[in-house]
Amino acid sequence: MPFRSRDRFERDGAVFWVLISVITGFSPSEGKASGLDLDRMLRAHNEARSVVNVGPVRWSASLAQSASRWANHLAWKNGCVMKHSGPGENLYWASSLTWSDGRQELQRIGEDDVVSSWTGERAFYDYGKNSCRQGKICGHYTQVVWRDTTEIGCARSYCPDQGQIWVCHYSPVGNLIGRKPY
């Protein structure tokens, strides 16, 4: 919902009106993991899971809180550098948009974009061998579709440079060595 402010100021006898318009909920702020559209996040996960005939996941507030704490830590205490907190976690990072004049602004990244980047790894997963193609990553994909996972919680935090970190926590955790995801 937009926030608008109209300020009046005078200079050299002339009156100026300045209209300031800000889209709330999209500006970075220290220590705040911005709210996600949890329905979209769940739908994106569950669509990927249905492709491999795995049951849906549901939202977990406690996992979302855990993901929020970790996203904030990465954004504000870890220099916006991705680092896993443990098993059962997917991370996504997006840089800021940087213009030729040096301005930086947030990229508009949505829940579908994040999950799509993870599920795109399916192309590198060999189900028969239960492994990723050499030199490729597919563990984000296998975590999304892990059969035993029943709950997820996710969060996003904005970095000082207007980059962003997304974190999803999964329970029960997936990617167990020697087991196939579905």
mmCIF file of C-alpha atoms in Angstrom:
data_model
loop_
_atom_site.group_PDB
_atom_site.id
_atom_site.type_symbol
_atom_site.label_atom_id
_atom_site.label_comp_id
_atom_site.label_asym_id
_atom_site.label_seq_id
_atom_site.Cartn_x
_atom_site.Cartn_y
_atom_site.Cartn_z
ATOM 1 C CA MET A 1 0.000 0.000 0.000
ATOM 2 C CA PRO A 2 1.604 3.337 -0.974
ATOM 3 C CA PHE A 3 2.460 5.934 1.589
ATOM 4 C CA ARG A 4 2.325 9.516 0.369
ATOM 5 C CA SER A 5 3.472 12.691 2.017
ATOM 6 C CA ARG A 6 3.103 16.217 0.711
ATOM 7 C CA ASP A 7 5.583 18.718 2.087
ATOM 8 C CA ARG A 8 5.586 22.454 1.542
ATOM 9 C CA PHE A 9 8.722 24.526 1.542
ATOM 10 C CA GLU A 10 9.647 28.024 0.469
ATOM 11 C CA ARG A 11 12.745 29.275 -1.287
ATOM 12 C CA ASP A 12 13.420 32.793 -2.549
ATOM 13 C CA GLY A 13 9.772 33.692 -2.036
ATOM 14 C CA ALA A 14 8.441 30.814 -4.133
ATOM 15 C CA VAL A 15 6.359 28.015 -2.634
ATOM 16 C CA PHE A 16 7.171 24.434 -3.642
ATOM 17 C CA TRP A 17 5.145 21.326 -2.943
ATOM 18 C CA VAL A 18 6.983 18.004 -2.956
ATOM 19 C CA LEU A 19 5.070 14.775 -3.194
ATOM 20 C CA ILE A 20 6.924 11.849 -1.719
ATOM 21 C CA SER A 21 5.619 8.420 -2.601
ATOM 22 C CA VAL A 22 7.052 5.235 -1.155
ATOM 23 C CA ILE A 23 5.852 1.691 -1.615
ATOM 24 C CA THR A 24 5.736 0.325 1.897
ATOM 25 C CA GLY A 25 6.954 -3.161 2.621
ATOM 26 C CA PHE A 26 9.658 -3.032 -0.045
ATOM 27 C CA SER A 27 12.269 -0.783 1.483
ATOM 28 C CA PRO A 28 15.268 -2.295 3.201
ATOM 29 C CA SER A 29 15.549 -1.828 6.918
ATOM 30 C CA GLU A 30 18.101 -3.236 9.302
ATOM 31 C CA GLY A 31 16.942 -6.185 11.331
ATOM 32 C CA LYS A 32 13.702 -6.739 9.429
ATOM 33 C CA ALA A 33 12.957 -9.751 7.310
ATOM 34 C CA SER A 34 10.356 -8.447 4.937
ATOM 35 C CA GLY A 35 7.070 -10.292 4.815
ATOM 36 C CA LEU A 36 6.586 -12.817 2.081
ATOM 37 C CA ASP A 37 3.484 -13.928 0.308
ATOM 38 C CA LEU A 38 3.342 -17.270 2.053
ATOM 39 C CA ASP A 39 0.541 -18.524 -0.207
ATOM 40 C CA ARG A 40 2.728 -17.948 -3.269
ATOM 41 C CA MET A 41 5.721 -19.581 -1.577
ATOM 42 C CA LEU A 42 3.652 -22.627 -0.643
ATOM 43 C CA ARG A 43 2.053 -22.819 -4.081
ATOM 44 C CA ALA A 44 5.441 -22.683 -5.824
ATOM 45 C CA HIS A 45 6.821 -25.449 -3.602
ATOM 46 C CA ASN A 46 3.711 -27.594 -3.910
ATOM 47 C CA GLU A 47 3.562 -27.264 -7.699
ATOM 48 C CA ALA A 48 7.123 -28.604 -7.928
ATOM 49 C CA ARG A 49 6.273 -31.398 -5.502
ATOM 50 C CA SER A 50 3.164 -32.421 -7.433
ATOM 51 C CA VAL A 51 5.253 -32.945 -10.598
ATOM 52 C CA VAL A 52 7.028 -35.840 -8.834
ATOM 53 C CA ASN A 53 3.882 -37.032 -6.998
ATOM 54 C CA VAL A 54 4.995 -35.856 -3.559
ATOM 55 C CA GLY A 55 2.444 -34.543 -1.075
ATOM 56 C CA PRO A 56 2.125 -30.836 -0.288
ATOM 57 C CA VAL A 57 3.937 -28.952 2.462
ATOM 58 C CA ARG A 58 2.274 -26.546 4.880
ATOM 59 C CA TRP A 59 3.513 -23.300 6.395
ATOM 60 C CA SER A 60 5.261 -23.338 9.772
ATOM 61 C CA ALA A 61 5.429 -20.097 11.743
ATOM 62 C CA SER A 62 8.311 -21.409 13.854
ATOM 63 C CA LEU A 63 10.343 -22.346 10.765
ATOM 64 C CA ALA A 64 9.563 -18.918 9.291
ATOM 65 C CA GLN A 65 10.872 -17.264 12.485
ATOM 66 C CA SER A 66 14.028 -19.341 12.300
ATOM 67 C CA ALA A 67 14.466 -18.454 8.616
ATOM 68 C CA SER A 68 13.885 -14.772 9.445
ATOM 69 C CA ARG A 69 16.554 -14.774 12.161
ATOM 70 C CA TRP A 70 19.063 -16.383 9.794
ATOM 71 C CA ALA A 71 18.180 -14.087 6.861
ATOM 72 C CA ASN A 72 18.690 -11.041 9.105
ATOM 73 C CA HIS A 73 21.985 -12.415 10.379
ATOM 74 C CA LEU A 74 23.266 -12.989 6.841
ATOM 75 C CA ALA A 75 22.109 -9.594 5.611
ATOM 76 C CA TRP A 76 23.309 -7.462 8.507
ATOM 77 C CA LYS A 77 26.002 -9.380 10.355
ATOM 78 C CA ASN A 78 27.561 -11.488 7.595
ATOM 79 C CA GLY A 79 27.982 -8.880 4.866
ATOM 80 C CA CYS A 80 25.141 -10.309 2.777
ATOM 81 C CA VAL A 81 27.235 -13.414 2.118
ATOM 82 C CA MET A 82 25.349 -16.688 1.932
ATOM 83 C CA LYS A 83 26.267 -19.327 4.500
ATOM 84 C CA HIS A 84 24.148 -22.276 5.569
ATOM 85 C CA SER A 85 23.052 -22.490 9.185
ATOM 86 C CA GLY A 86 22.601 -26.251 8.937
ATOM 87 C CA PRO A 87 20.725 -28.990 7.092
ATOM 88 C CA GLY A 88 17.212 -28.493 5.766
ATOM 89 C CA GLU A 89 17.812 -25.027 4.366
ATOM 90 C CA ASN A 90 17.733 -23.376 0.951
ATOM 91 C CA LEU A 91 19.333 -19.971 0.349
ATOM 92 C CA TYR A 92 18.900 -17.473 -2.470
ATOM 93 C CA TRP A 93 20.752 -14.203 -3.003
ATOM 94 C CA ALA A 94 20.048 -11.354 -5.403
ATOM 95 C CA SER A 95 22.281 -8.348 -5.892
ATOM 96 C CA SER A 96 20.974 -4.838 -6.134
ATOM 97 C CA LEU A 97 20.426 -3.243 -9.522
ATOM 98 C CA THR A 98 23.309 -0.847 -10.091
ATOM 99 C CA TRP A 99 22.911 1.949 -12.624
ATOM 100 C CA SER A 100 25.691 3.641 -14.588
ATOM 101 C CA ASP A 101 25.399 6.701 -12.337
ATOM 102 C CA GLY A 102 26.102 4.538 -9.270
ATOM 103 C CA ARG A 103 22.520 4.398 -7.974
ATOM 104 C CA GLN A 104 21.505 1.083 -6.468
ATOM 105 C CA GLU A 105 18.000 -0.214 -6.040
ATOM 106 C CA LEU A 106 16.254 -3.415 -5.095
ATOM 107 C CA GLN A 107 15.478 -6.012 -7.696
ATOM 108 C CA ARG A 108 11.856 -7.083 -7.745
ATOM 109 C CA ILE A 109 12.226 -10.748 -6.883
ATOM 110 C CA GLY A 110 9.157 -12.805 -6.052
ATOM 111 C CA GLU A 111 8.538 -16.111 -4.377
ATOM 112 C CA ASP A 112 8.026 -17.803 -7.757
ATOM 113 C CA ASP A 113 11.424 -16.540 -8.956
ATOM 114 C CA VAL A 114 13.202 -17.960 -5.918
ATOM 115 C CA VAL A 115 11.566 -21.389 -6.026
ATOM 116 C CA SER A 116 11.986 -21.521 -9.810
ATOM 117 C CA SER A 117 15.738 -20.999 -9.435
ATOM 118 C CA TRP A 118 15.883 -23.949 -7.031
ATOM 119 C CA THR A 119 13.631 -26.242 -9.048
ATOM 120 C CA GLY A 120 15.546 -25.388 -12.221
ATOM 121 C CA GLU A 121 18.281 -27.609 -10.812
ATOM 122 C CA ARG A 122 16.082 -30.597 -11.703
ATOM 123 C CA ALA A 123 17.851 -30.627 -15.078
ATOM 124 C CA PHE A 124 21.077 -31.562 -13.254
ATOM 125 C CA TYR A 125 19.604 -34.322 -11.069
ATOM 126 C CA ASP A 126 19.949 -37.973 -12.129
ATOM 127 C CA TYR A 127 17.287 -39.929 -10.238
ATOM 128 C CA GLY A 128 18.719 -43.331 -11.229
ATOM 129 C CA LYS A 129 22.133 -42.474 -9.797
ATOM 130 C CA ASN A 130 20.669 -40.236 -7.069
ATOM 131 C CA SER A 131 23.290 -37.615 -7.782
ATOM 132 C CA CYS A 132 23.922 -34.324 -9.526
ATOM 133 C CA ARG A 133 25.608 -34.101 -12.875
ATOM 134 C CA GLN A 134 29.345 -33.537 -12.387
ATOM 135 C CA GLY A 135 30.112 -29.898 -11.662
ATOM 136 C CA LYS A 136 26.443 -28.996 -11.115
ATOM 137 C CA ILE A 137 24.295 -28.297 -8.057
ATOM 138 C CA CYS A 138 20.914 -29.924 -7.482
ATOM 139 C CA GLY A 139 20.505 -30.041 -3.689
ATOM 140 C CA HIS A 140 18.129 -27.066 -3.603
ATOM 141 C CA TYR A 141 15.807 -28.934 -5.964
ATOM 142 C CA THR A 142 15.953 -32.185 -4.002
ATOM 143 C CA GLN A 143 15.188 -30.317 -0.765
ATOM 144 C CA VAL A 144 12.111 -28.673 -2.322
ATOM 145 C CA VAL A 145 10.725 -32.062 -3.420
ATOM 146 C CA TRP A 146 11.948 -34.164 -0.477
ATOM 147 C CA ARG A 147 9.129 -36.654 0.171
ATOM 148 C CA ASP A 148 9.361 -36.649 3.980
ATOM 149 C CA THR A 149 9.321 -32.850 4.316
ATOM 150 C CA THR A 150 5.918 -31.656 5.517
ATOM 151 C CA GLU A 151 6.565 -28.069 6.645
ATOM 152 C CA ILE A 152 8.418 -25.008 5.401
ATOM 153 C CA GLY A 153 9.047 -21.512 6.675
ATOM 154 C CA CYS A 154 10.763 -18.801 4.654
ATOM 155 C CA ALA A 155 11.912 -15.202 4.981
ATOM 156 C CA ARG A 156 13.701 -12.478 3.055
ATOM 157 C CA SER A 157 15.995 -9.786 4.394
ATOM 158 C CA TYR A 158 17.420 -6.773 2.609
ATOM 159 C CA CYS A 159 21.125 -6.040 2.728
ATOM 160 C CA PRO A 160 22.709 -2.616 3.310
ATOM 161 C CA ASP A 161 23.648 -2.459 -0.396
ATOM 162 C CA GLN A 162 20.028 -3.248 -1.345
ATOM 163 C CA GLY A 163 20.802 -6.841 -2.211
ATOM 164 C CA GLN A 164 18.545 -9.473 -0.675
ATOM 165 C CA ILE A 165 18.840 -12.846 0.987
ATOM 166 C CA TRP A 166 16.033 -15.426 0.979
ATOM 167 C CA VAL A 167 16.030 -18.354 3.399
ATOM 168 C CA CYS A 168 13.684 -21.349 3.560
ATOM 169 C CA HIS A 169 13.833 -23.905 6.373
ATOM 170 C CA TYR A 170 12.361 -27.378 5.906
ATOM 171 C CA SER A 171 11.126 -30.008 8.366
ATOM 172 C CA PRO A 172 11.851 -32.825 8.445
ATOM 173 C CA VAL A 173 15.100 -31.977 6.694
ATOM 174 C CA GLY A 174 15.962 -33.549 3.366
ATOM 175 C CA ASN A 175 19.045 -34.431 1.379
ATOM 176 C CA LEU A 176 19.931 -37.387 3.556
ATOM 177 C CA ILE A 177 22.927 -39.276 2.178
ATOM 178 C CA GLY A 178 21.984 -42.490 0.410
ATOM 179 C CA ARG A 179 18.259 -41.676 0.203
ATOM 180 C CA LYS A 180 16.335 -40.529 -2.827
ATOM 181 C CA PRO A 181 14.107 -37.450 -2.495
ATOM 182 C CA TYR A 182 10.973 -39.184 -3.864
#
